[in-house]
Short mmCIF file of N, CA and C in Angstrom, two decimals:
data_model
loop_
_atom_site.label_atom_id
_atom_site.label_comp_id
_atom_site.label_asym_id
_atom_site.label_seq_id
_atom_site.Cartn_x
_atom_site.Cartn_y
_atom_site.Cartn_z
N MET A 298 0.86 -1.17 0.00
CA MET A 298 0.00 0.00 0.00
C MET A 298 0.90 1.22 0.00
N ARG A 299 0.52 2.20 -0.79
CA ARG A 299 1.26 3.46 -0.75
C ARG A 299 0.27 4.61 -0.75
N LEU A 300 0.71 5.68 -0.11
CA LEU A 300 -0.10 6.89 -0.04
C LEU A 300 0.41 7.88 -1.07
N LYS A 301 -0.50 8.49 -1.79
CA LYS A 301 -0.14 9.56 -2.72
C LYS A 301 0.52 10.68 -1.92
N ALA A 302 1.47 11.37 -2.52
CA ALA A 302 2.15 12.47 -1.85
C ALA A 302 1.13 13.45 -1.27
N GLY A 303 1.33 13.82 -0.02
CA GLY A 303 0.46 14.77 0.65
C GLY A 303 -0.70 14.14 1.40
N VAL A 304 -0.89 12.85 1.26
CA VAL A 304 -1.98 12.15 1.95
C VAL A 304 -1.46 11.66 3.30
N SER A 305 -2.15 12.03 4.36
CA SER A 305 -1.75 11.64 5.71
C SER A 305 -2.79 10.71 6.33
N PRO A 306 -2.34 9.66 7.01
CA PRO A 306 -3.29 8.76 7.67
C PRO A 306 -3.77 9.27 9.03
N ALA A 307 -3.40 10.47 9.41
CA ALA A 307 -3.81 11.01 10.71
C ALA A 307 -5.33 11.03 10.82
N GLY A 308 -5.84 10.53 11.94
CA GLY A 308 -7.26 10.60 12.22
C GLY A 308 -8.10 9.47 11.65
N LEU A 309 -7.48 8.47 11.03
CA LEU A 309 -8.27 7.36 10.51
C LEU A 309 -8.94 6.59 11.63
N THR A 310 -10.15 6.15 11.40
CA THR A 310 -10.79 5.26 12.36
C THR A 310 -10.14 3.88 12.24
N PRO A 311 -10.13 3.10 13.31
CA PRO A 311 -9.59 1.73 13.21
C PRO A 311 -10.34 0.90 12.16
N GLN A 312 -11.63 1.15 12.00
CA GLN A 312 -12.41 0.40 11.02
C GLN A 312 -11.93 0.68 9.60
N LEU A 313 -11.65 1.95 9.28
CA LEU A 313 -11.17 2.26 7.94
C LEU A 313 -9.77 1.70 7.73
N LEU A 314 -8.93 1.77 8.75
CA LEU A 314 -7.60 1.20 8.62
C LEU A 314 -7.69 -0.29 8.30
N LEU A 315 -8.55 -1.02 9.00
CA LEU A 315 -8.75 -2.44 8.70
C LEU A 315 -9.26 -2.60 7.28
N GLY A 316 -10.20 -1.75 6.86
CA GLY A 316 -10.71 -1.81 5.50
C GLY A 316 -9.62 -1.61 4.46
N LEU A 317 -8.69 -0.70 4.73
CA LEU A 317 -7.59 -0.47 3.79
C LEU A 317 -6.67 -1.68 3.72
N LEU A 318 -6.45 -2.34 4.84
CA LEU A 318 -5.63 -3.55 4.83
C LEU A 318 -6.31 -4.66 4.03
N ILE A 319 -7.62 -4.79 4.18
CA ILE A 319 -8.36 -5.76 3.39
C ILE A 319 -8.32 -5.39 1.90
N ALA A 320 -8.51 -4.10 1.60
CA ALA A 320 -8.46 -3.62 0.22
C ALA A 320 -7.09 -3.89 -0.41
N GLU A 321 -6.04 -3.76 0.38
CA GLU A 321 -4.71 -4.03 -0.13
C GLU A 321 -4.61 -5.48 -0.63
N GLY A 322 -5.18 -6.40 0.14
CA GLY A 322 -5.19 -7.79 -0.28
C GLY A 322 -5.98 -8.02 -1.56
N VAL A 323 -7.11 -7.33 -1.70
CA VAL A 323 -7.92 -7.44 -2.90
C VAL A 323 -7.14 -6.93 -4.11
N TYR A 324 -6.55 -5.77 -3.97
CA TYR A 324 -5.74 -5.22 -5.06
C TYR A 324 -4.60 -6.17 -5.41
N ARG A 325 -3.92 -6.67 -4.41
CA ARG A 325 -2.76 -7.55 -4.64
C ARG A 325 -3.19 -8.82 -5.39
N ARG A 326 -4.31 -9.42 -4.97
CA ARG A 326 -4.79 -10.63 -5.65
C ARG A 326 -5.15 -10.35 -7.10
N ALA A 327 -5.56 -9.12 -7.38
CA ALA A 327 -5.89 -8.73 -8.75
C ALA A 327 -4.65 -8.33 -9.55
N GLY A 328 -3.50 -8.30 -8.88
CA GLY A 328 -2.25 -7.98 -9.57
C GLY A 328 -1.86 -6.52 -9.56
N TRP A 329 -2.43 -5.75 -8.63
CA TRP A 329 -2.17 -4.30 -8.57
C TRP A 329 -1.71 -3.89 -7.19
N ASP A 330 -1.02 -2.77 -7.11
CA ASP A 330 -0.64 -2.17 -5.84
C ASP A 330 -1.74 -1.19 -5.44
N LEU A 331 -2.11 -1.20 -4.17
CA LEU A 331 -3.10 -0.25 -3.67
C LEU A 331 -2.44 1.10 -3.49
N ARG A 332 -3.05 2.12 -4.11
CA ARG A 332 -2.58 3.50 -3.98
C ARG A 332 -3.72 4.31 -3.40
N VAL A 333 -3.54 4.82 -2.17
CA VAL A 333 -4.55 5.65 -1.52
C VAL A 333 -4.32 7.08 -2.00
N THR A 334 -5.32 7.63 -2.69
CA THR A 334 -5.15 8.95 -3.29
C THR A 334 -5.70 10.08 -2.43
N SER A 335 -6.58 9.74 -1.47
CA SER A 335 -7.14 10.78 -0.62
C SER A 335 -7.72 10.18 0.64
N LEU A 336 -7.54 10.89 1.74
CA LEU A 336 -8.17 10.56 3.02
C LEU A 336 -8.92 11.80 3.47
N ALA A 337 -8.40 12.52 4.46
CA ALA A 337 -9.07 13.73 4.94
C ALA A 337 -8.53 14.99 4.27
N ASP A 338 -7.70 14.83 3.27
CA ASP A 338 -7.09 15.97 2.59
C ASP A 338 -7.97 16.44 1.43
N GLY A 339 -7.69 17.61 0.94
CA GLY A 339 -8.33 18.11 -0.27
C GLY A 339 -9.80 18.43 -0.12
N GLU A 340 -10.53 18.29 -1.23
CA GLU A 340 -11.96 18.56 -1.26
C GLU A 340 -12.71 17.28 -1.60
N HIS A 341 -13.86 17.12 -0.97
CA HIS A 341 -14.72 15.99 -1.24
C HIS A 341 -16.14 16.52 -1.38
N ALA A 342 -16.83 16.00 -2.36
CA ALA A 342 -18.19 16.46 -2.65
C ALA A 342 -18.21 17.97 -2.86
N GLY A 343 -17.08 18.51 -3.38
CA GLY A 343 -17.01 19.93 -3.68
C GLY A 343 -16.83 20.83 -2.49
N ARG A 344 -16.55 20.24 -1.31
CA ARG A 344 -16.42 21.05 -0.10
C ARG A 344 -14.98 20.99 0.39
N PRO A 345 -14.42 22.09 0.82
CA PRO A 345 -13.07 22.07 1.38
C PRO A 345 -13.04 21.37 2.72
N VAL A 346 -11.85 20.93 3.11
CA VAL A 346 -11.69 20.16 4.34
C VAL A 346 -12.07 20.95 5.59
N ARG A 347 -11.75 22.20 5.65
CA ARG A 347 -11.99 22.97 6.89
C ARG A 347 -13.48 23.25 7.10
N GLY A 348 -13.91 23.03 8.33
CA GLY A 348 -15.26 23.40 8.71
C GLY A 348 -16.34 22.43 8.26
N ASP A 349 -15.97 21.29 7.73
CA ASP A 349 -16.99 20.34 7.27
C ASP A 349 -16.75 19.00 7.93
N ASP A 350 -17.53 18.69 8.95
CA ASP A 350 -17.35 17.42 9.63
C ASP A 350 -18.41 16.41 9.19
N GLN A 351 -19.21 16.72 8.19
CA GLN A 351 -20.24 15.81 7.74
C GLN A 351 -19.72 14.79 6.72
N ASP A 352 -18.77 15.17 5.90
CA ASP A 352 -18.23 14.25 4.90
C ASP A 352 -17.39 13.19 5.61
N PRO A 353 -17.59 11.91 5.32
CA PRO A 353 -16.87 10.85 6.03
C PRO A 353 -15.35 10.91 5.85
N HIS A 354 -14.87 11.52 4.78
CA HIS A 354 -13.42 11.68 4.61
C HIS A 354 -12.83 12.47 5.77
N TYR A 355 -13.55 13.50 6.19
CA TYR A 355 -13.01 14.44 7.17
C TYR A 355 -13.07 13.94 8.60
N VAL A 356 -13.72 12.81 8.80
CA VAL A 356 -13.78 12.22 10.14
C VAL A 356 -13.13 10.83 10.16
N GLY A 357 -12.28 10.56 9.17
CA GLY A 357 -11.48 9.34 9.16
C GLY A 357 -12.22 8.08 8.77
N LYS A 358 -13.36 8.23 8.09
CA LYS A 358 -14.15 7.06 7.73
C LYS A 358 -14.14 6.72 6.24
N ALA A 359 -13.44 7.49 5.41
CA ALA A 359 -13.46 7.24 3.97
C ALA A 359 -12.10 7.46 3.34
N ALA A 360 -11.87 6.70 2.28
CA ALA A 360 -10.62 6.81 1.52
C ALA A 360 -10.96 6.70 0.04
N ASP A 361 -10.15 7.33 -0.78
CA ASP A 361 -10.25 7.17 -2.22
C ASP A 361 -9.08 6.32 -2.67
N LEU A 362 -9.37 5.33 -3.49
CA LEU A 362 -8.37 4.37 -3.95
C LEU A 362 -8.10 4.58 -5.43
N GLY A 363 -6.82 4.63 -5.79
CA GLY A 363 -6.44 4.90 -7.17
C GLY A 363 -6.75 3.76 -8.11
N ILE A 364 -7.13 4.12 -9.34
CA ILE A 364 -7.41 3.12 -10.37
C ILE A 364 -6.83 3.51 -11.72
N LYS A 365 -6.14 4.64 -11.82
CA LYS A 365 -5.72 5.12 -13.14
C LYS A 365 -4.74 4.18 -13.83
N GLU A 366 -4.00 3.38 -13.07
CA GLU A 366 -3.05 2.46 -13.68
C GLU A 366 -3.69 1.12 -14.05
N ILE A 367 -4.97 0.95 -13.73
CA ILE A 367 -5.70 -0.28 -13.98
C ILE A 367 -6.58 -0.10 -15.22
N PRO A 368 -6.58 -1.06 -16.14
CA PRO A 368 -7.45 -0.93 -17.32
C PRO A 368 -8.91 -0.75 -16.90
N GLU A 369 -9.59 0.17 -17.55
CA GLU A 369 -10.95 0.53 -17.19
C GLU A 369 -11.90 -0.67 -17.18
N ALA A 370 -11.67 -1.62 -18.06
CA ALA A 370 -12.53 -2.80 -18.12
C ALA A 370 -12.47 -3.63 -16.84
N GLN A 371 -11.42 -3.47 -16.05
CA GLN A 371 -11.27 -4.23 -14.81
C GLN A 371 -11.85 -3.51 -13.59
N TRP A 372 -12.23 -2.26 -13.71
CA TRP A 372 -12.74 -1.50 -12.57
C TRP A 372 -13.98 -2.13 -11.94
N PRO A 373 -15.01 -2.50 -12.71
CA PRO A 373 -16.21 -3.07 -12.06
C PRO A 373 -15.91 -4.36 -11.28
N GLY A 374 -15.06 -5.21 -11.81
CA GLY A 374 -14.71 -6.44 -11.11
C GLY A 374 -13.96 -6.16 -9.82
N LEU A 375 -13.09 -5.16 -9.84
CA LEU A 375 -12.35 -4.78 -8.65
C LEU A 375 -13.32 -4.25 -7.58
N VAL A 376 -14.26 -3.44 -8.00
CA VAL A 376 -15.28 -2.92 -7.08
C VAL A 376 -16.08 -4.07 -6.46
N ASP A 377 -16.50 -5.01 -7.29
CA ASP A 377 -17.25 -6.16 -6.78
C ASP A 377 -16.43 -6.96 -5.77
N SER A 378 -15.15 -7.17 -6.07
CA SER A 378 -14.27 -7.90 -5.16
C SER A 378 -14.10 -7.16 -3.84
N LEU A 379 -13.97 -5.84 -3.90
CA LEU A 379 -13.86 -5.04 -2.68
C LEU A 379 -15.13 -5.14 -1.84
N LYS A 380 -16.29 -5.03 -2.49
CA LYS A 380 -17.56 -5.13 -1.77
C LYS A 380 -17.68 -6.47 -1.06
N LEU A 381 -17.32 -7.53 -1.74
CA LEU A 381 -17.41 -8.88 -1.16
C LEU A 381 -16.45 -9.02 0.02
N ALA A 382 -15.23 -8.55 -0.14
CA ALA A 382 -14.22 -8.69 0.92
C ALA A 382 -14.51 -7.80 2.13
N LEU A 383 -15.03 -6.61 1.91
CA LEU A 383 -15.26 -5.67 3.00
C LEU A 383 -16.58 -5.89 3.73
N GLY A 384 -17.56 -6.42 3.07
CA GLY A 384 -18.83 -6.72 3.72
C GLY A 384 -19.76 -5.53 3.80
N ALA A 385 -20.88 -5.77 4.46
CA ALA A 385 -22.01 -4.83 4.47
C ALA A 385 -21.75 -3.54 5.26
N GLU A 386 -20.75 -3.51 6.12
CA GLU A 386 -20.50 -2.29 6.89
C GLU A 386 -19.72 -1.24 6.11
N PHE A 387 -19.31 -1.59 4.89
CA PHE A 387 -18.56 -0.67 4.05
C PHE A 387 -19.37 -0.32 2.81
N VAL A 388 -19.18 0.89 2.34
CA VAL A 388 -19.74 1.35 1.07
C VAL A 388 -18.57 1.47 0.10
N VAL A 389 -18.71 0.86 -1.06
CA VAL A 389 -17.68 0.92 -2.09
C VAL A 389 -18.35 1.41 -3.36
N LEU A 390 -17.87 2.53 -3.88
CA LEU A 390 -18.47 3.15 -5.06
C LEU A 390 -17.41 3.42 -6.12
N LEU A 391 -17.71 3.08 -7.35
CA LEU A 391 -16.85 3.44 -8.46
C LEU A 391 -17.22 4.86 -8.87
N GLU A 392 -16.28 5.76 -8.72
CA GLU A 392 -16.50 7.15 -9.12
C GLU A 392 -15.72 7.42 -10.40
N LYS A 393 -15.72 8.62 -10.86
CA LYS A 393 -15.16 8.97 -12.17
C LYS A 393 -13.72 8.50 -12.35
N ASN A 394 -12.87 8.75 -11.36
CA ASN A 394 -11.44 8.43 -11.53
C ASN A 394 -10.84 7.75 -10.30
N HIS A 395 -11.68 7.16 -9.44
CA HIS A 395 -11.19 6.46 -8.25
C HIS A 395 -12.30 5.59 -7.68
N ILE A 396 -11.93 4.80 -6.69
CA ILE A 396 -12.91 4.01 -5.95
C ILE A 396 -13.04 4.64 -4.58
N HIS A 397 -14.26 4.97 -4.19
CA HIS A 397 -14.55 5.52 -2.87
C HIS A 397 -14.84 4.34 -1.95
N CYS A 398 -14.14 4.29 -0.82
CA CYS A 398 -14.31 3.22 0.16
C CYS A 398 -14.63 3.88 1.50
N GLN A 399 -15.74 3.49 2.10
CA GLN A 399 -16.21 4.17 3.31
C GLN A 399 -16.72 3.18 4.33
N TRP A 400 -16.30 3.36 5.57
CA TRP A 400 -16.87 2.59 6.66
C TRP A 400 -18.14 3.30 7.13
N GLY A 401 -19.24 2.59 7.16
CA GLY A 401 -20.51 3.19 7.54
C GLY A 401 -21.30 3.57 6.31
N HIS A 402 -22.55 3.80 6.51
CA HIS A 402 -23.45 4.07 5.39
C HIS A 402 -23.49 5.54 5.03
N ILE A 403 -23.82 5.79 3.78
CA ILE A 403 -23.94 7.16 3.29
C ILE A 403 -25.29 7.70 3.73
N ALA A 404 -25.26 8.87 4.35
CA ALA A 404 -26.51 9.48 4.85
C ALA A 404 -27.31 10.08 3.71
#
């Protein structure tokens, strides 16, 4: 697992950390390295990090996982594998240029 430059694991919930370790295994079995592109940094849902505690990224419950080095045809299968491995307590969504992985349900 590697973190994109500028991404800090500070403030992660233990549940998300476990989810990232599980996701690393899923990526590895698929032949890819897990690259975490975002945690509580940057903007999510168009909102800046400061002053927004509603987005799960900003409270250590969500991560964005890189997929740009993976052929697009493999993205849906990777998402399905992540959902199966992580179970019902996690939300896994294929977004435009990454996979969103979240512990807990989307409000």
